[in-house]
Each structure stands twice: as C-alpha cells, then as structure tokens.
C-alpha cells in the first residue's frame, strides 16, 4: 500500500525544459492546472501528497521521479544524467524521511530508468543512466533482496517511458521493449506504436492512472479488471514528461 507521494509544482519557466517531442511549447498555466488534477488524483487514492514549490533555474524539476529511487526500506538519491538537471536532487533529498543513500560520481541515473515490480528491479541504460549508475543502484538494492537487471533502453528517454507495472506479473510496454528478453517470464501487454506515450501508465493502490487520449491503450488496460482513471498530461508530454515522473511514491 502506498501512503505518500512527493511532487513539485511546475514553474513559470517549464517551457525551457529539455525536450525531443516536437509538440511545441507547453503552456505553464495549463500545466499547473493539469498538475493540480494529478495531485488530486493521488489524494483521491488515499495518498498524503507533499507538493514542493517550483525550483527556480530548473525547468524540469517538476519531474521529481528522476531525483530518487524509493523502496520500502531505503531512499537512493540519484545523480540526474542531464547537466541542466544536476542539483534538483538536493531539495528532494531534504524532503525524504528514513535511511537515505546517494549515488556518487561517475554514476549518473534518472529514476525514470528504474522499474520495480515485486522483488525485481530493472535498470534502464539510457542517455541519462550509465553503467556506473546501474552498478551503484544495484549494490544498494541487492542486499534488500531485489533482483537487479539492466536493460538497454534504446529509443525513448527512459525505461519507464516505455515499460510499466500493471500489478501482479503483468507489465505494459511499447513494442520495442516488449521484445526484450529482460522481461521473459512476465505477461506483457503491448501498446500500439502510435500510442507509445501511454505505456507510461501508473499503478497506485489498485487503480491505473493513464494519460487521456489513447483509446487502444485504454481498452488494453481495461482487460486487467482494475479501476482506470485518465489524466490530461498534454503540457508535460511536450517536454517529454509522463505520468510516473511527476511523483515519488512511498
Ligand atoms: C527531461 O528531459 O529530463 C525532462 N524534460 C522530462 C523528464 C521526464 N522524466 C521521466 O520520464 N521520468
């Protein structure tokens, strides 16, 4: 059961965030509105949500998931892989309770590259997460009983841009990642190529939160028999941000 989430409000400078999407600039006002609805959805699922203020000089800082990896007995503060995102992790580290460890140079790792399901932890090797980052994270998690597996992310920003947990032994993935042998033994539902953004669907306390506007993915995840709630995320999509990256959950 997840009881808490940490989020950060998008700032007026969020249009300066890193992006490859080619969807135009986000509207910061609309983003704030969408962010409030996201926070409200987490609260409706029973979570206490702390919302940090926007971080001046860091237009991507609302994507808090990249700054830490949280498992029940440990918080691992990351070293984000994009130079412009270095430093975002400091105020998040201060907001985290309980045992905290930190990745150190030369490691880089974004939390968006880490997917934990049951006792398996997949770590994506991407443009943001390097082999040292994966090694250091695995060294922190293995003593806690996690089986850590590295995955080449290939196309896409992060591992969780294209692969997420739907509960039990079931995953949701883009066609590319679905073929990766790292996920053998798991049932993988595959989103259509033109709905790859919706692979970033989040399971919270038995409810699936999914981006609005992806009808094939919606029909696919409806087969899980769980409640589904759609959220408008258009302004975050414009800066490569998804549903999972807007919170740290614990
Ligand atoms: C970035 O490129 O770092 C941000 N514009 C988007 C980060 C999204 N984070 C995530 O998917 N975990």
Tab-separated table of C-alpha atoms and ligand atoms in Angstrom:
chain	number	residue	atom	x	y	z
A	1	UNK	CA	0.000	0.000	0.000
A	2	UNK	CA	1.389	3.386	-0.995
A	3	UNK	CA	0.650	6.084	1.562
A	4	UNK	CA	2.675	9.116	0.476
A	5	UNK	CA	3.798	10.996	-2.608
A	6	UNK	CA	6.186	13.853	-3.169
A	7	UNK	CA	5.564	16.173	-6.124
A	8	UNK	CA	6.892	19.518	-7.280
A	9	UNK	CA	4.842	22.242	-8.904
A	10	UNK	CA	5.936	23.132	-12.460
A	11	UNK	CA	7.431	26.605	-12.640
A	12	UNK	CA	6.715	29.514	-14.985
A	13	UNK	CA	9.957	28.570	-16.809
A	14	UNK	CA	8.878	24.977	-17.581
A	15	UNK	CA	8.850	25.692	-21.324
A	16	UNK	CA	12.649	25.797	-21.036
A	17	UNK	CA	12.731	22.099	-20.142
A	18	UNK	CA	14.626	19.538	-22.187
A	19	UNK	CA	12.582	18.017	-24.972
A	20	UNK	CA	12.675	15.905	-28.090
A	21	UNK	CA	8.884	15.715	-28.518
A	22	UNK	CA	8.447	18.305	-31.252
A	23	UNK	CA	4.955	19.107	-29.965
A	24	UNK	CA	5.504	22.824	-29.366
A	25	UNK	CA	5.968	24.745	-26.145
A	26	UNK	CA	3.939	23.897	-23.039
A	27	UNK	CA	1.564	26.431	-21.530
A	28	UNK	CA	2.722	26.841	-17.886
A	29	UNK	CA	-0.760	27.851	-16.705
A	30	UNK	CA	-2.395	24.800	-18.228
A	31	UNK	CA	0.451	22.664	-16.875
A	32	UNK	CA	-0.288	23.943	-13.368
A	33	UNK	CA	-3.923	23.050	-13.821
A	34	UNK	CA	-3.041	19.530	-15.055
A	35	UNK	CA	-0.582	19.158	-12.180
A	36	UNK	CA	-3.265	20.043	-9.622
A	37	UNK	CA	-5.556	17.409	-11.127
A	38	UNK	CA	-2.705	14.872	-10.901
A	39	UNK	CA	-2.142	15.689	-7.229
A	40	UNK	CA	-5.890	15.479	-6.585
A	41	UNK	CA	-5.999	12.035	-8.233
A	42	UNK	CA	-3.237	10.772	-5.920
A	43	UNK	CA	-5.054	12.190	-2.903
A	44	UNK	CA	-8.280	10.510	-4.029
A	45	UNK	CA	-6.390	7.201	-3.937
A	46	UNK	CA	-5.592	7.778	-0.273
A	47	UNK	CA	-2.101	9.283	-0.512
A	48	UNK	CA	-0.751	12.127	1.591
A	49	UNK	CA	0.861	14.351	-1.037
A	50	UNK	CA	3.592	16.890	-0.306
A	51	UNK	CA	3.973	19.417	-3.108
A	52	UNK	CA	7.298	21.246	-3.180
A	53	UNK	CA	7.429	24.730	-4.686
A	54	UNK	CA	8.841	25.183	-8.199
A	55	UNK	CA	12.645	25.273	-8.281
A	56	UNK	CA	13.940	28.406	-9.974
A	57	UNK	CA	16.578	27.744	-12.622
A	58	UNK	CA	15.472	24.106	-13.070
A	59	UNK	CA	12.628	23.976	-15.633
A	60	UNK	CA	12.485	20.147	-15.461
A	61	UNK	CA	12.325	19.945	-11.663
A	62	UNK	CA	8.626	19.002	-11.584
A	63	UNK	CA	9.765	15.576	-12.838
A	64	UNK	CA	10.767	14.584	-9.304
A	65	UNK	CA	10.818	10.869	-10.036
A	66	UNK	CA	14.202	11.263	-11.677
A	67	UNK	CA	15.867	12.510	-8.493
A	68	UNK	CA	15.417	9.450	-6.255
A	69	UNK	CA	14.616	5.754	-6.212
A	70	UNK	CA	12.417	4.749	-3.293
A	71	UNK	CA	11.910	1.236	-1.969
A	72	UNK	CA	10.265	0.463	1.394
A	73	UNK	CA	13.492	0.492	3.457
A	74	UNK	CA	15.683	2.889	1.532
A	75	UNK	CA	15.769	6.091	-0.495
A	76	UNK	CA	18.540	6.357	-3.078
A	77	UNK	CA	19.179	9.926	-4.170
A	78	UNK	CA	20.294	9.938	-7.787
A	79	UNK	CA	22.702	11.957	-9.898
A	80	UNK	CA	20.479	13.028	-12.837
A	81	UNK	CA	22.092	12.399	-16.187
A	82	UNK	CA	21.362	15.737	-17.866
A	83	UNK	CA	23.726	18.526	-16.741
A	84	UNK	CA	20.827	21.003	-16.526
A	85	UNK	CA	19.075	18.702	-14.047
A	86	UNK	CA	22.025	18.306	-11.669
A	87	UNK	CA	21.107	19.958	-8.354
A	88	UNK	CA	17.392	19.157	-8.490
A	89	UNK	CA	18.036	16.242	-6.153
A	90	UNK	CA	19.174	18.348	-3.175
A	91	UNK	CA	15.819	19.697	-2.006
A	92	UNK	CA	14.196	16.329	-2.701
A	93	UNK	CA	16.820	14.630	-0.503
A	94	UNK	CA	15.932	17.032	2.319
A	95	UNK	CA	12.252	16.166	1.983
A	96	UNK	CA	12.809	12.398	2.235
A	97	UNK	CA	12.469	10.634	5.573
A	98	UNK	CA	14.266	7.472	6.724
A	99	UNK	CA	17.539	5.947	5.529
A	100	UNK	CA	18.970	7.776	2.500
A	101	UNK	CA	21.966	6.830	0.390
A	102	UNK	CA	23.419	8.724	-2.575
A	103	UNK	CA	24.864	7.775	-5.903
A	104	UNK	CA	28.337	9.241	-6.425
A	105	UNK	CA	30.419	10.301	-9.420
A	106	UNK	CA	30.883	8.952	-12.084
A	107	UNK	CA	27.405	7.448	-11.736
A	108	UNK	CA	24.502	9.106	-13.473
A	109	UNK	CA	20.993	7.756	-13.131
A	110	UNK	CA	17.463	9.110	-13.590
A	111	UNK	CA	14.717	7.480	-11.527
A	112	UNK	CA	12.673	7.240	-14.719
A	113	UNK	CA	15.039	4.443	-15.726
A	114	UNK	CA	14.157	2.294	-12.714
A	115	UNK	CA	11.155	-0.009	-12.645
A	116	UNK	CA	10.468	-2.080	-9.541
A	117	UNK	CA	7.850	-4.839	-9.628
A	118	UNK	CA	7.644	-7.277	-6.748
A	119	UNK	CA	11.315	-8.055	-5.972
A	120	UNK	CA	12.597	-7.358	-9.485
A	121	UNK	CA	14.291	-4.068	-10.297
A	122	UNK	CA	15.009	-3.311	-13.941
A	123	UNK	CA	17.515	-0.532	-14.519
A	124	UNK	CA	17.498	1.076	-17.953
A	125	UNK	CA	20.783	2.063	-19.537
A	126	UNK	CA	19.921	5.208	-21.439
A	127	UNK	CA	21.225	8.605	-22.430
A	128	UNK	CA	20.718	9.549	-18.760
A	129	UNK	CA	21.698	6.420	-16.840
A	130	UNK	CA	25.197	4.998	-17.232
A	131	UNK	CA	26.692	1.647	-16.232
A	132	UNK	CA	28.143	3.123	-13.023
A	133	UNK	CA	24.694	4.388	-12.061
A	134	UNK	CA	23.210	0.946	-12.615
A	135	UNK	CA	26.022	-0.746	-10.658
A	136	UNK	CA	25.741	1.610	-7.685
A	137	UNK	CA	21.951	1.316	-7.541
A	138	UNK	CA	22.114	-2.473	-7.777
A	139	UNK	CA	24.707	-2.535	-4.971
A	140	UNK	CA	22.280	-0.565	-2.781
A	141	UNK	CA	19.214	-2.688	-3.597
A	142	UNK	CA	20.578	-6.242	-3.785
A	143	UNK	CA	21.172	-6.506	-0.008
A	144	UNK	CA	17.480	-5.646	0.426
A	145	UNK	CA	16.517	-8.670	-1.690
A	146	UNK	CA	15.988	-7.061	-5.103
A	147	UNK	CA	16.988	-8.922	-8.223
A	148	UNK	CA	18.524	-6.136	-10.358
A	149	UNK	CA	18.578	-6.483	-14.152
A	150	UNK	CA	19.943	-3.941	-16.621
A	151	UNK	CA	18.067	-3.187	-19.855
A	152	UNK	CA	19.253	-1.201	-22.875
A	153	UNK	CA	16.523	1.414	-23.317
A	154	UNK	CA	17.210	2.077	-26.999
A	155	UNK	CA	14.759	4.626	-28.370
A	156	UNK	CA	12.878	6.743	-25.847
A	157	UNK	CA	14.029	8.851	-22.942
A	158	UNK	CA	13.758	6.457	-20.010
A	159	UNK	CA	12.914	2.821	-19.327
A	160	UNK	CA	9.577	3.833	-17.816
A	161	UNK	CA	8.775	5.944	-20.875
A	162	UNK	CA	8.083	2.540	-22.424
A	163	UNK	CA	7.587	-0.082	-19.696
A	164	UNK	CA	5.496	-0.081	-16.511
A	165	UNK	CA	3.946	-2.445	-13.984
A	166	UNK	CA	0.213	-3.180	-14.065
A	167	UNK	CA	0.184	-5.319	-10.925
A	168	UNK	CA	0.932	-8.981	-10.287
A	169	UNK	CA	3.185	-10.397	-13.008
A	170	UNK	CA	1.797	-8.088	-15.687
A	171	UNK	CA	3.599	-5.253	-17.482
A	172	UNK	CA	2.611	-2.673	-20.106
A	173	UNK	CA	5.172	-1.873	-22.788
A	174	UNK	CA	5.989	-0.389	-26.151
A	175	UNK	CA	6.546	-2.981	-28.899
A	176	UNK	CA	10.335	-2.484	-28.740
A	177	UNK	CA	10.720	-3.066	-25.022
A	178	UNK	CA	8.148	-5.868	-25.018
A	179	UNK	CA	10.559	-7.914	-27.151
A	180	UNK	CA	13.446	-7.506	-24.699
A	181	UNK	CA	14.437	-10.818	-23.051
A	182	UNK	CA	14.889	-8.990	-19.722
A	183	UNK	CA	11.106	-9.296	-19.292
A	184	UNK	CA	10.828	-13.024	-20.031
A	185	UNK	CA	8.510	-14.740	-17.565
A	186	UNK	CA	6.234	-11.694	-17.268
A	187	UNK	CA	2.991	-11.155	-19.135
A	188	UNK	CA	3.475	-8.060	-21.268
A	189	UNK	CA	0.550	-6.094	-22.724
A	190	UNK	CA	1.801	-4.156	-25.746
A	191	UNK	CA	0.597	-0.661	-26.591
A	192	UNK	CA	0.343	0.238	-30.287
A	193	UNK	CA	3.371	2.070	-31.703
A	194	UNK	CA	1.371	5.287	-32.158
A	195	UNK	CA	0.267	5.229	-28.508
A	196	UNK	CA	3.710	4.680	-27.002
A	197	UNK	CA	3.276	7.673	-24.639
A	198	UNK	CA	0.528	5.729	-22.849
A	199	UNK	CA	2.948	2.950	-21.881
A	200	UNK	CA	3.729	5.378	-19.065
A	201	UNK	CA	0.741	4.221	-17.006
A	202	UNK	CA	0.970	4.116	-13.213
A	203	UNK	CA	-0.481	1.631	-10.751
A	204	UNK	CA	-1.414	3.267	-7.429
A	205	UNK	CA	-3.135	1.174	-4.766
A	206	UNK	CA	-5.016	-0.955	-7.264
A	207	UNK	CA	-6.009	1.850	-9.645
A	208	UNK	CA	-4.358	2.520	-13.000
A	209	UNK	CA	-3.659	6.156	-13.821
A	210	UNK	CA	-3.175	6.601	-17.539
A	211	UNK	CA	-2.811	9.578	-19.901
A	212	UNK	CA	-6.034	10.704	-21.580
A	213	UNK	CA	-6.369	10.383	-25.354
A	214	UNK	CA	-5.054	6.865	-26.029
A	215	UNK	CA	-8.151	4.720	-26.688
A	216	UNK	CA	-6.396	1.494	-27.746
A	217	UNK	CA	-4.256	1.504	-24.618
A	218	UNK	CA	-7.315	2.265	-22.535
A	219	UNK	CA	-9.098	-0.772	-23.999
A	220	UNK	CA	-5.993	-2.882	-23.378
A	221	UNK	CA	-5.593	-1.956	-19.727
A	222	UNK	CA	-9.333	-2.292	-19.103
A	223	UNK	CA	-8.754	-6.032	-19.553
A	224	UNK	CA	-6.863	-6.022	-16.222
A	225	UNK	CA	-10.144	-5.539	-14.388
A	226	UNK	CA	-8.803	-2.642	-12.307
A	227	UNK	CA	-10.329	0.829	-11.993
A	228	UNK	CA	-8.751	3.179	-14.549
A	229	UNK	CA	-8.524	6.964	-14.275
A	230	UNK	CA	-7.428	9.081	-17.243
A	231	UNK	CA	-5.453	12.275	-16.687
A	232	UNK	CA	-4.750	15.139	-19.083
A	233	UNK	CA	-0.976	15.483	-19.446
A	234	UNK	CA	-0.581	17.304	-22.758
A	235	UNK	CA	1.668	20.050	-21.375
A	236	UNK	CA	4.066	17.585	-19.752
A	237	UNK	CA	4.176	15.415	-22.879
A	238	UNK	CA	5.515	18.475	-24.744
A	239	UNK	CA	8.643	18.304	-22.568
A	240	UNK	CA	8.967	14.503	-22.657
A	241	UNK	CA	7.394	14.115	-19.226
A	242	UNK	CA	4.996	11.362	-18.310
A	243	UNK	CA	2.664	10.384	-15.556
A	244	UNK	CA	5.126	8.423	-13.426
A	245	UNK	CA	7.782	11.123	-13.427
A	246	UNK	CA	5.552	13.701	-11.721
A	247	UNK	CA	5.778	11.974	-8.330
A	248	UNK	CA	7.855	9.913	-5.974
A	249	UNK	CA	5.635	7.387	-4.222
A	250	UNK	CA	6.259	5.564	-0.956
B	1	LIG	C1	13.885	15.628	-19.232
B	1	LIG	O1	14.216	15.518	-20.411
B	1	LIG	O2	14.637	15.313	-18.310
B	1	LIG	C2	12.522	16.165	-18.907
B	1	LIG	N1	12.152	17.136	-19.889
B	1	LIG	C3	11.496	15.059	-18.857
B	1	LIG	C4	11.771	14.079	-17.764
B	1	LIG	C5	10.733	13.021	-17.694
B	1	LIG	N2	11.013	12.108	-16.657
B	1	LIG	C6	10.640	10.850	-16.664
B	1	LIG	O3	10.078	10.367	-17.615
B	1	LIG	N3	10.967	10.105	-15.590
